């Protein structure tokens, strides 16, 4: 059978990795042809290429080169570019991941061509319709034929939306990558910005969501709050953050802030493992911190990964003035709860795709 996975933004390169590894397993030799279609939403070396190298992903079979743009322009460019590719490849399944503009464009193009679509990481909701990702994930869930959910909560939400019959709960695909990579990097030294040494206490931070970075006053307030923390802050700078700071004259070199380029995935996992805490507005990083036993402070009003909060490892901090207090809260007791599965998600996805009758 032929599976096309649509990827384009940084989190999708991580999500697709276990599927690439599972397809290459000897017992499936020759049975599954897996083609990666890279939309080009992320194109910088540090946002794309390094992930293919560090996670041993195969070269994309097709590069669409859509690039940046407004949401409509970017989603539309991917939609137009991917349609002839899907027609040509005629896959048995089109697999999309998460909630990016590449996700919704890939799902929409495929479903309109009557190609079966599977959505990995289905059923997550922030209930914040101002987030572009929330719109993408709702529409993708309703377009897809099979919904691979990571958690009980995600499956239950889809049932409420009338989609329970399409749900296959398989655990969280990123958990699988995190565990594999954790075991590979455990004995390596972390890659840290100038001014941060591995044997001192440090925080690891990222900030890229539109709600935090598109308004100069709010962005300035977050940078000021991070700069005032009680230990060095290794701030991994996303292109959106870099561009907006340059445009508004906001200095990233101040106080506790130690800015650096984004890391590849193994470097990121290792840097989280060595940190005293994570400060982020990323969805994936909140969960990775939990899986790696590091407390996280999420600089948003809500999270899709509510289990991390319920279990005490994640705290929501929507106000910059509350950040210093939030990062210093006591560390919760260790937990062996596994709300995201045990790391066998890709294998379970392939079992479903290989056994599932094509939707009529
Ligand atoms: C996208 C996803 C978000 C995910 C994030 C991970 C959507 C709606 N959002 O947000 O869910 O958490 O990826 O990074 O799809 N840019 C570059 N080089 C690149 C990529 C982006 O310079 O390789 C700059 C461009 O100026 C671009 C901006 O970053 O306009 C934002 O990129 P975009 O992919 O549109 O959204 P992200 O903020 O990365």
Short mmCIF file of C-alpha atoms and ligand atoms in Angstrom, two decimals:
data_model
loop_
_atom_site.label_atom_id
_atom_site.label_comp_id
_atom_site.label_asym_id
_atom_site.label_seq_id
_atom_site.Cartn_x
_atom_site.Cartn_y
_atom_site.Cartn_z
CA UNK A 1 0.00 0.00 0.00
CA UNK A 2 1.03 3.60 -0.48
CA UNK A 3 0.81 6.16 2.33
CA UNK A 4 1.44 9.85 1.77
CA UNK A 5 2.34 11.86 4.88
CA UNK A 6 1.92 15.61 4.54
CA UNK A 7 4.46 17.58 6.59
CA UNK A 8 5.59 21.18 6.45
CA UNK A 9 6.14 22.75 9.85
CA UNK A 10 8.63 21.87 12.55
CA UNK A 11 6.30 19.82 14.79
CA UNK A 12 5.25 17.66 11.84
CA UNK A 13 8.81 16.57 11.13
CA UNK A 14 8.89 15.21 14.69
CA UNK A 15 5.43 13.63 14.50
CA UNK A 16 6.15 11.78 11.27
CA UNK A 17 9.43 10.29 12.53
CA UNK A 18 8.00 7.20 14.28
CA UNK A 19 5.90 6.42 11.23
CA UNK A 20 9.02 6.55 9.03
CA UNK A 21 10.86 4.27 11.45
CA UNK A 22 7.93 1.82 11.70
CA UNK A 23 7.50 1.56 7.92
CA UNK A 24 11.20 0.70 7.62
CA UNK A 25 10.91 -2.22 10.08
CA UNK A 26 12.05 -5.52 8.50
CA UNK A 27 8.69 -7.25 9.05
CA UNK A 28 7.01 -4.69 6.80
CA UNK A 29 9.71 -4.86 4.10
CA UNK A 30 8.18 -3.91 0.77
CA UNK A 31 4.64 -3.84 2.11
CA UNK A 32 4.21 -0.10 2.70
CA UNK A 33 5.48 2.64 0.44
CA UNK A 34 5.67 5.84 2.49
CA UNK A 35 6.03 9.12 0.60
CA UNK A 36 6.72 12.37 2.47
CA UNK A 37 5.24 15.46 0.86
CA UNK A 38 6.94 18.56 2.32
CA UNK A 39 4.76 21.63 1.86
CA UNK A 40 7.60 24.10 2.48
CA UNK A 41 5.72 25.97 5.25
CA UNK A 42 8.99 25.88 7.18
CA UNK A 43 12.04 26.22 4.98
CA UNK A 44 14.93 27.59 7.07
CA UNK A 45 17.72 25.07 7.66
CA UNK A 46 17.16 25.21 11.43
CA UNK A 47 13.38 24.88 11.09
CA UNK A 48 13.39 22.01 8.60
CA UNK A 49 16.61 20.37 7.32
CA UNK A 50 18.14 19.68 10.72
CA UNK A 51 15.07 17.71 11.73
CA UNK A 52 15.36 15.40 8.74
CA UNK A 53 19.01 14.79 9.57
CA UNK A 54 18.76 14.46 13.34
CA UNK A 55 15.70 12.17 13.26
CA UNK A 56 17.00 10.10 10.30
CA UNK A 57 13.97 10.89 8.15
CA UNK A 58 14.03 9.91 4.47
CA UNK A 59 14.26 12.72 1.94
CA UNK A 60 10.84 14.11 1.04
CA UNK A 61 9.48 12.52 -2.11
CA UNK A 62 7.95 15.84 -3.13
CA UNK A 63 8.78 19.44 -2.13
CA UNK A 64 5.95 21.92 -2.71
CA UNK A 65 7.89 25.05 -1.70
CA UNK A 66 4.83 26.95 -0.47
CA UNK A 67 6.79 29.20 1.92
CA UNK A 68 5.46 31.92 4.23
CA UNK A 69 2.46 34.20 3.86
CA UNK A 70 -0.78 35.20 5.51
CA UNK A 71 -2.90 32.29 6.69
CA UNK A 72 -5.13 32.39 3.61
CA UNK A 73 -2.25 32.79 1.19
CA UNK A 74 -0.14 30.07 2.80
CA UNK A 75 -3.00 27.57 3.17
CA UNK A 76 -4.19 28.33 -0.37
CA UNK A 77 -0.72 27.92 -1.84
CA UNK A 78 -0.36 24.50 -0.24
CA UNK A 79 -3.86 23.46 -1.31
CA UNK A 80 -3.22 24.37 -4.93
CA UNK A 81 0.23 22.81 -5.02
CA UNK A 82 -0.65 19.53 -3.35
CA UNK A 83 -3.71 18.62 -5.44
CA UNK A 84 -1.87 17.49 -8.59
CA UNK A 85 0.69 15.67 -6.45
CA UNK A 86 -2.02 13.66 -4.70
CA UNK A 87 -3.72 12.95 -8.02
CA UNK A 88 -0.44 11.68 -9.39
CA UNK A 89 0.49 9.57 -6.36
CA UNK A 90 -3.05 8.16 -5.85
CA UNK A 91 -2.23 6.97 -2.29
CA UNK A 92 -4.29 4.51 -0.27
CA UNK A 93 -4.06 6.90 2.68
CA UNK A 94 -3.14 10.53 3.18
CA UNK A 95 -1.87 11.14 6.71
CA UNK A 96 -1.85 14.61 8.26
CA UNK A 97 -0.60 15.62 11.71
CA UNK A 98 -1.60 18.12 14.35
CA UNK A 99 -2.93 21.57 13.57
CA UNK A 100 -0.82 23.61 11.17
CA UNK A 101 -1.76 25.28 7.92
CA UNK A 102 -0.12 22.31 6.16
CA UNK A 103 -2.45 19.97 8.08
CA UNK A 104 -5.70 21.61 7.02
CA UNK A 105 -4.53 22.14 3.44
CA UNK A 106 -3.41 18.51 3.06
CA UNK A 107 -6.63 17.17 4.56
CA UNK A 108 -8.87 19.40 2.49
CA UNK A 109 -7.12 18.67 -0.80
CA UNK A 110 -7.23 14.92 -0.16
CA UNK A 111 -10.83 14.68 0.98
CA UNK A 112 -12.01 16.65 -2.05
CA UNK A 113 -10.20 14.13 -4.24
CA UNK A 114 -12.01 11.33 -2.34
CA UNK A 115 -8.74 10.05 -0.98
CA UNK A 116 -8.95 8.50 2.52
CA UNK A 117 -7.51 10.84 5.16
CA UNK A 118 -6.14 9.95 8.58
CA UNK A 119 -5.53 12.67 11.16
CA UNK A 120 -2.86 11.97 13.75
CA UNK A 121 -3.18 13.91 17.04
CA UNK A 122 -6.92 14.31 16.52
CA UNK A 123 -9.39 15.60 19.09
CA UNK A 124 -7.25 18.24 20.80
CA UNK A 125 -9.03 21.48 21.62
CA UNK A 126 -8.00 24.73 23.28
CA UNK A 127 -11.54 26.16 22.94
CA UNK A 128 -9.86 29.39 21.88
CA UNK A 129 -11.15 30.18 18.41
CA UNK A 130 -8.71 33.09 18.06
CA UNK A 131 -5.90 30.53 17.63
CA UNK A 132 -5.32 29.60 13.98
CA UNK A 133 -4.36 26.11 15.15
CA UNK A 134 -7.78 25.62 16.81
CA UNK A 135 -9.59 26.28 13.54
CA UNK A 136 -7.18 24.00 11.68
CA UNK A 137 -7.65 21.09 14.07
CA UNK A 138 -11.47 21.30 14.22
CA UNK A 139 -11.81 21.43 10.44
CA UNK A 140 -9.26 18.68 9.91
CA UNK A 141 -11.03 16.37 12.37
CA UNK A 142 -14.31 16.88 10.58
CA UNK A 143 -12.76 16.29 7.15
CA UNK A 144 -10.78 13.14 8.02
CA UNK A 145 -11.98 9.54 7.73
CA UNK A 146 -9.94 8.13 10.60
CA UNK A 147 -9.08 10.10 13.74
CA UNK A 148 -6.03 8.86 15.63
CA UNK A 149 -6.42 10.27 19.11
CA UNK A 150 -3.69 10.52 21.75
CA UNK A 151 -5.81 10.49 24.94
CA UNK A 152 -9.12 9.52 26.52
CA UNK A 153 -10.07 13.21 26.63
CA UNK A 154 -9.46 13.68 22.90
CA UNK A 155 -11.57 10.61 22.06
CA UNK A 156 -14.39 11.81 24.33
CA UNK A 157 -14.41 15.28 22.75
CA UNK A 158 -14.71 13.82 19.27
CA UNK A 159 -17.62 11.65 20.41
CA UNK A 160 -19.37 14.79 21.64
CA UNK A 161 -18.82 16.31 18.17
CA UNK A 162 -20.48 13.28 16.55
CA UNK A 163 -17.21 11.79 15.30
CA UNK A 164 -16.84 8.88 17.74
CA UNK A 165 -17.23 6.26 14.99
CA UNK A 166 -14.07 7.52 13.27
CA UNK A 167 -11.89 7.48 16.39
CA UNK A 168 -9.02 5.06 16.88
CA UNK A 169 -7.18 5.82 20.12
CA UNK A 170 -3.52 4.95 19.64
CA UNK A 171 -1.64 7.15 22.13
CA UNK A 172 0.50 10.15 21.35
CA UNK A 173 2.96 9.90 18.48
CA UNK A 174 5.34 12.52 19.85
CA UNK A 175 5.63 10.60 23.10
CA UNK A 176 7.20 7.81 21.09
CA UNK A 177 9.83 10.13 19.61
CA UNK A 178 10.54 11.76 22.95
CA UNK A 179 11.21 8.43 24.64
CA UNK A 180 13.44 7.14 21.83
CA UNK A 181 15.47 10.34 21.72
CA UNK A 182 15.68 10.63 25.54
CA UNK A 183 17.39 7.27 25.69
CA UNK A 184 19.81 8.25 22.90
CA UNK A 185 20.93 11.57 24.40
CA UNK A 186 20.97 10.76 28.11
CA UNK A 187 24.78 10.65 28.29
CA UNK A 188 25.45 13.58 25.95
CA UNK A 189 26.34 17.10 27.08
CA UNK A 190 23.58 19.65 26.41
CA UNK A 191 24.07 22.29 23.72
CA UNK A 192 23.41 25.58 25.51
CA UNK A 193 23.69 29.25 24.56
CA UNK A 194 26.75 31.32 25.47
CA UNK A 195 26.41 32.30 29.11
CA UNK A 196 24.68 29.09 30.23
CA UNK A 197 26.67 26.16 31.62
CA UNK A 198 25.19 22.69 32.10
CA UNK A 199 26.16 22.45 35.77
CA UNK A 200 24.27 25.59 36.79
CA UNK A 201 20.52 26.02 37.21
CA UNK A 202 18.91 27.29 34.01
CA UNK A 203 15.50 27.58 32.41
CA UNK A 204 14.73 26.63 28.83
CA UNK A 205 12.31 28.94 27.01
CA UNK A 206 10.55 29.35 23.67
CA UNK A 207 8.02 31.96 22.57
CA UNK A 208 6.49 32.03 19.11
CA UNK A 209 2.67 32.02 19.21
CA UNK A 210 0.89 34.89 17.50
CA UNK A 211 -0.96 35.80 20.72
CA UNK A 212 2.36 36.45 22.50
CA UNK A 213 4.56 37.79 19.71
CA UNK A 214 2.32 39.80 17.36
CA UNK A 215 1.72 42.68 19.79
CA UNK A 216 4.83 44.75 20.64
CA UNK A 217 3.72 45.62 24.19
CA UNK A 218 2.82 42.05 25.08
CA UNK A 219 6.03 40.70 23.56
CA UNK A 220 8.07 43.33 25.44
CA UNK A 221 6.35 42.36 28.70
CA UNK A 222 7.19 38.67 28.22
CA UNK A 223 10.83 39.43 27.45
CA UNK A 224 11.05 41.67 30.50
CA UNK A 225 9.49 38.97 32.70
CA UNK A 226 11.88 36.29 31.42
CA UNK A 227 14.86 38.65 31.78
CA UNK A 228 13.94 39.04 35.47
CA UNK A 229 13.97 35.32 36.35
CA UNK A 230 16.28 33.99 39.07
CA UNK A 231 18.50 31.87 36.77
CA UNK A 232 19.77 32.13 33.17
CA UNK A 233 17.08 31.60 30.54
CA UNK A 234 18.19 29.74 27.41
CA UNK A 235 15.74 31.31 24.95
CA UNK A 236 15.57 29.42 21.64
CA UNK A 237 14.56 32.02 19.10
CA UNK A 238 11.91 31.11 16.48
CA UNK A 239 12.06 33.18 13.25
CA UNK A 240 8.79 34.94 14.10
CA UNK A 241 10.25 36.09 17.45
CA UNK A 242 13.53 37.14 15.84
CA UNK A 243 11.73 39.14 13.13
CA UNK A 244 9.34 40.87 15.52
CA UNK A 245 12.09 41.81 17.97
CA UNK A 246 14.12 43.29 15.13
CA UNK A 247 11.10 45.21 13.78
CA UNK A 248 10.21 46.72 17.17
CA UNK A 249 13.75 47.22 18.47
CA UNK A 250 13.39 44.73 21.34
CA UNK A 251 16.73 43.54 22.69
CA UNK A 252 17.02 39.83 23.43
CA UNK A 253 20.35 40.27 25.23
CA UNK A 254 19.29 41.53 28.64
CA UNK A 255 19.01 40.38 32.25
CA UNK A 256 18.78 36.61 32.55
CA UNK A 257 17.99 36.12 28.85
CA UNK A 258 20.52 34.08 26.84
CA UNK A 259 19.17 33.91 23.27
CA UNK A 260 20.23 31.21 20.84
CA UNK A 261 19.22 29.66 17.53
CA UNK A 262 16.57 26.89 17.60
CA UNK A 263 17.95 23.43 18.40
CA UNK A 264 17.41 20.19 16.54
CA UNK A 265 15.18 17.67 18.28
CA UNK A 266 17.77 15.56 20.14
CA UNK A 267 19.53 18.73 21.29
CA UNK A 268 16.21 20.13 22.49
CA UNK A 269 15.32 17.00 24.45
CA UNK A 270 18.74 17.01 26.12
CA UNK A 271 18.51 20.72 26.96
CA UNK A 272 15.08 20.19 28.55
CA UNK A 273 16.40 17.24 30.57
CA UNK A 274 19.13 19.40 32.08
CA UNK A 275 16.93 22.38 32.88
CA UNK A 276 15.30 23.46 36.14
CA UNK A 277 12.12 24.30 34.27
CA UNK A 278 10.61 25.10 30.87
CA UNK A 279 8.83 28.34 29.96
CA UNK A 280 6.95 28.12 26.68
CA UNK A 281 3.86 28.75 24.58
CA UNK A 282 4.56 25.69 22.41
CA UNK A 283 2.12 22.80 22.60
CA UNK A 284 4.69 20.08 22.06
CA UNK A 285 7.26 21.37 24.50
CA UNK A 286 4.76 21.36 27.41
CA UNK A 287 4.23 17.67 26.91
CA UNK A 288 7.90 16.91 26.38
CA UNK A 289 8.74 18.60 29.68
CA UNK A 290 6.15 16.41 31.41
CA UNK A 291 7.48 13.24 29.77
CA UNK A 292 11.03 14.18 30.77
CA UNK A 293 10.06 14.99 34.37
CA UNK A 294 10.72 18.74 34.15
CA UNK A 295 8.19 21.31 35.41
CA UNK A 296 6.73 23.58 32.73
CA UNK A 297 5.19 27.04 32.89
CA UNK A 298 2.97 27.65 29.88
CA UNK A 299 2.55 31.30 28.96
CA UNK A 300 -0.98 30.95 27.61
CA UNK A 301 -4.53 31.08 28.97
CA UNK A 302 -5.25 27.47 28.06
CA UNK A 303 -3.60 24.24 27.02
CA UNK A 304 -4.63 21.33 24.82
CA UNK A 305 -2.55 19.00 26.97
CA UNK A 306 -4.66 19.33 30.12
CA UNK A 307 -3.26 16.14 31.67
CA UNK A 308 0.07 17.89 32.24
CA UNK A 309 -1.73 20.50 34.38
CA UNK A 310 -3.98 17.98 36.15
CA UNK A 311 -0.90 15.98 37.17
CA UNK A 312 0.81 19.11 38.53
CA UNK A 313 3.71 19.34 36.05
CA UNK A 314 2.42 22.26 34.04
CA UNK A 315 1.08 25.64 35.20
CA UNK A 316 -0.71 28.13 32.99
CA UNK A 317 0.61 31.68 33.30
CA UNK A 318 -1.18 34.10 30.99
CA UNK A 319 0.20 37.24 32.69
CA UNK A 320 3.88 38.25 32.40
CA UNK A 321 3.76 39.75 35.90
CA UNK A 322 3.03 36.27 37.35
CA UNK A 323 5.92 34.49 35.63
CA UNK A 324 8.55 34.78 38.39
CA UNK A 325 6.18 33.27 40.96
CA UNK A 326 5.03 30.52 38.62
CA UNK A 327 8.48 29.18 37.73
CA UNK A 328 9.49 29.01 41.41
CA UNK A 329 6.51 26.88 42.50
CA UNK A 330 7.38 23.57 44.22
CA UNK A 331 8.20 20.59 41.97
CA UNK A 332 5.41 17.96 42.13
CA UNK A 333 6.06 14.43 43.37
CA UNK A 334 7.19 11.96 40.66
CA UNK A 335 4.32 10.29 38.82
CA UNK A 336 4.16 7.11 36.76
CA UNK A 337 0.91 8.20 35.09
CA UNK A 338 1.06 7.64 31.34
CA UNK A 339 -1.83 9.65 29.86
CA UNK A 340 -0.08 9.78 26.46
CA UNK A 341 0.51 6.08 25.97
CA UNK A 342 3.66 4.01 26.22
CA UNK A 343 5.37 4.87 22.96
CA UNK A 344 3.97 2.36 20.47
CA UNK A 345 1.72 4.73 18.53
CA UNK A 346 3.21 4.47 15.03
CA UNK A 347 2.95 0.68 15.00
CA UNK A 348 -0.70 0.92 16.08
CA UNK A 349 -1.42 3.52 13.38
CA UNK A 350 0.06 1.27 10.71
CA UNK A 351 -1.96 -1.70 11.99
CA UNK A 352 -5.15 0.32 11.59
CA UNK A 353 -4.24 1.69 8.15
CA UNK A 354 -3.28 -1.75 6.87
CA UNK A 355 -6.47 -3.35 8.23
CA UNK A 356 -9.00 -0.62 7.71
CA UNK A 357 -11.40 -0.96 4.78
CA UNK A 358 -11.21 2.10 2.55
CA UNK A 359 -13.99 4.54 3.55
CA UNK A 360 -16.82 4.60 1.02
C1 LIG B 1 3.49 27.13 12.83
C2 LIG B 1 2.19 26.48 13.33
C3 LIG B 1 2.26 26.32 14.84
C4 LIG B 1 3.52 25.58 15.25
C5 LIG B 1 4.73 26.29 14.67
C6 LIG B 1 6.03 25.62 15.01
C7 LIG B 1 0.31 27.21 11.90
C8 LIG B 1 -0.94 28.00 11.86
N1 LIG B 1 1.04 27.32 13.04
O1 LIG B 1 3.57 28.42 13.41
O2 LIG B 1 1.12 25.60 15.28
O3 LIG B 1 3.61 25.58 16.66
O4 LIG B 1 4.58 26.32 13.25
O5 LIG B 1 7.09 26.46 14.64
O6 LIG B 1 0.61 26.50 10.97
N2 LIG B 1 9.54 31.74 9.20
C9 LIG B 1 10.83 31.78 8.76
N3 LIG B 1 11.43 30.60 8.38
C10 LIG B 1 10.78 29.41 8.45
C11 LIG B 1 9.46 29.40 8.88
C12 LIG B 1 8.85 30.55 9.28
O7 LIG B 1 11.46 32.82 8.70
O8 LIG B 1 11.39 28.38 8.10
C13 LIG B 1 8.91 32.99 9.65
C14 LIG B 1 8.12 33.68 8.57
O9 LIG B 1 8.28 35.05 8.73
C15 LIG B 1 6.70 33.29 8.86
C16 LIG B 1 6.72 33.21 10.39
O10 LIG B 1 8.01 32.72 10.72
O11 LIG B 1 5.78 34.22 8.37
C17 LIG B 1 5.69 32.28 10.94
O12 LIG B 1 5.81 30.98 10.32
P1 LIG B 1 4.51 30.09 10.07
O13 LIG B 1 4.86 28.74 9.60
O14 LIG B 1 3.53 30.86 9.26
O15 LIG B 1 3.89 29.95 11.54
P2 LIG B 1 4.61 29.50 12.87
O16 LIG B 1 4.56 30.66 13.81
O17 LIG B 1 5.95 28.87 12.66
#
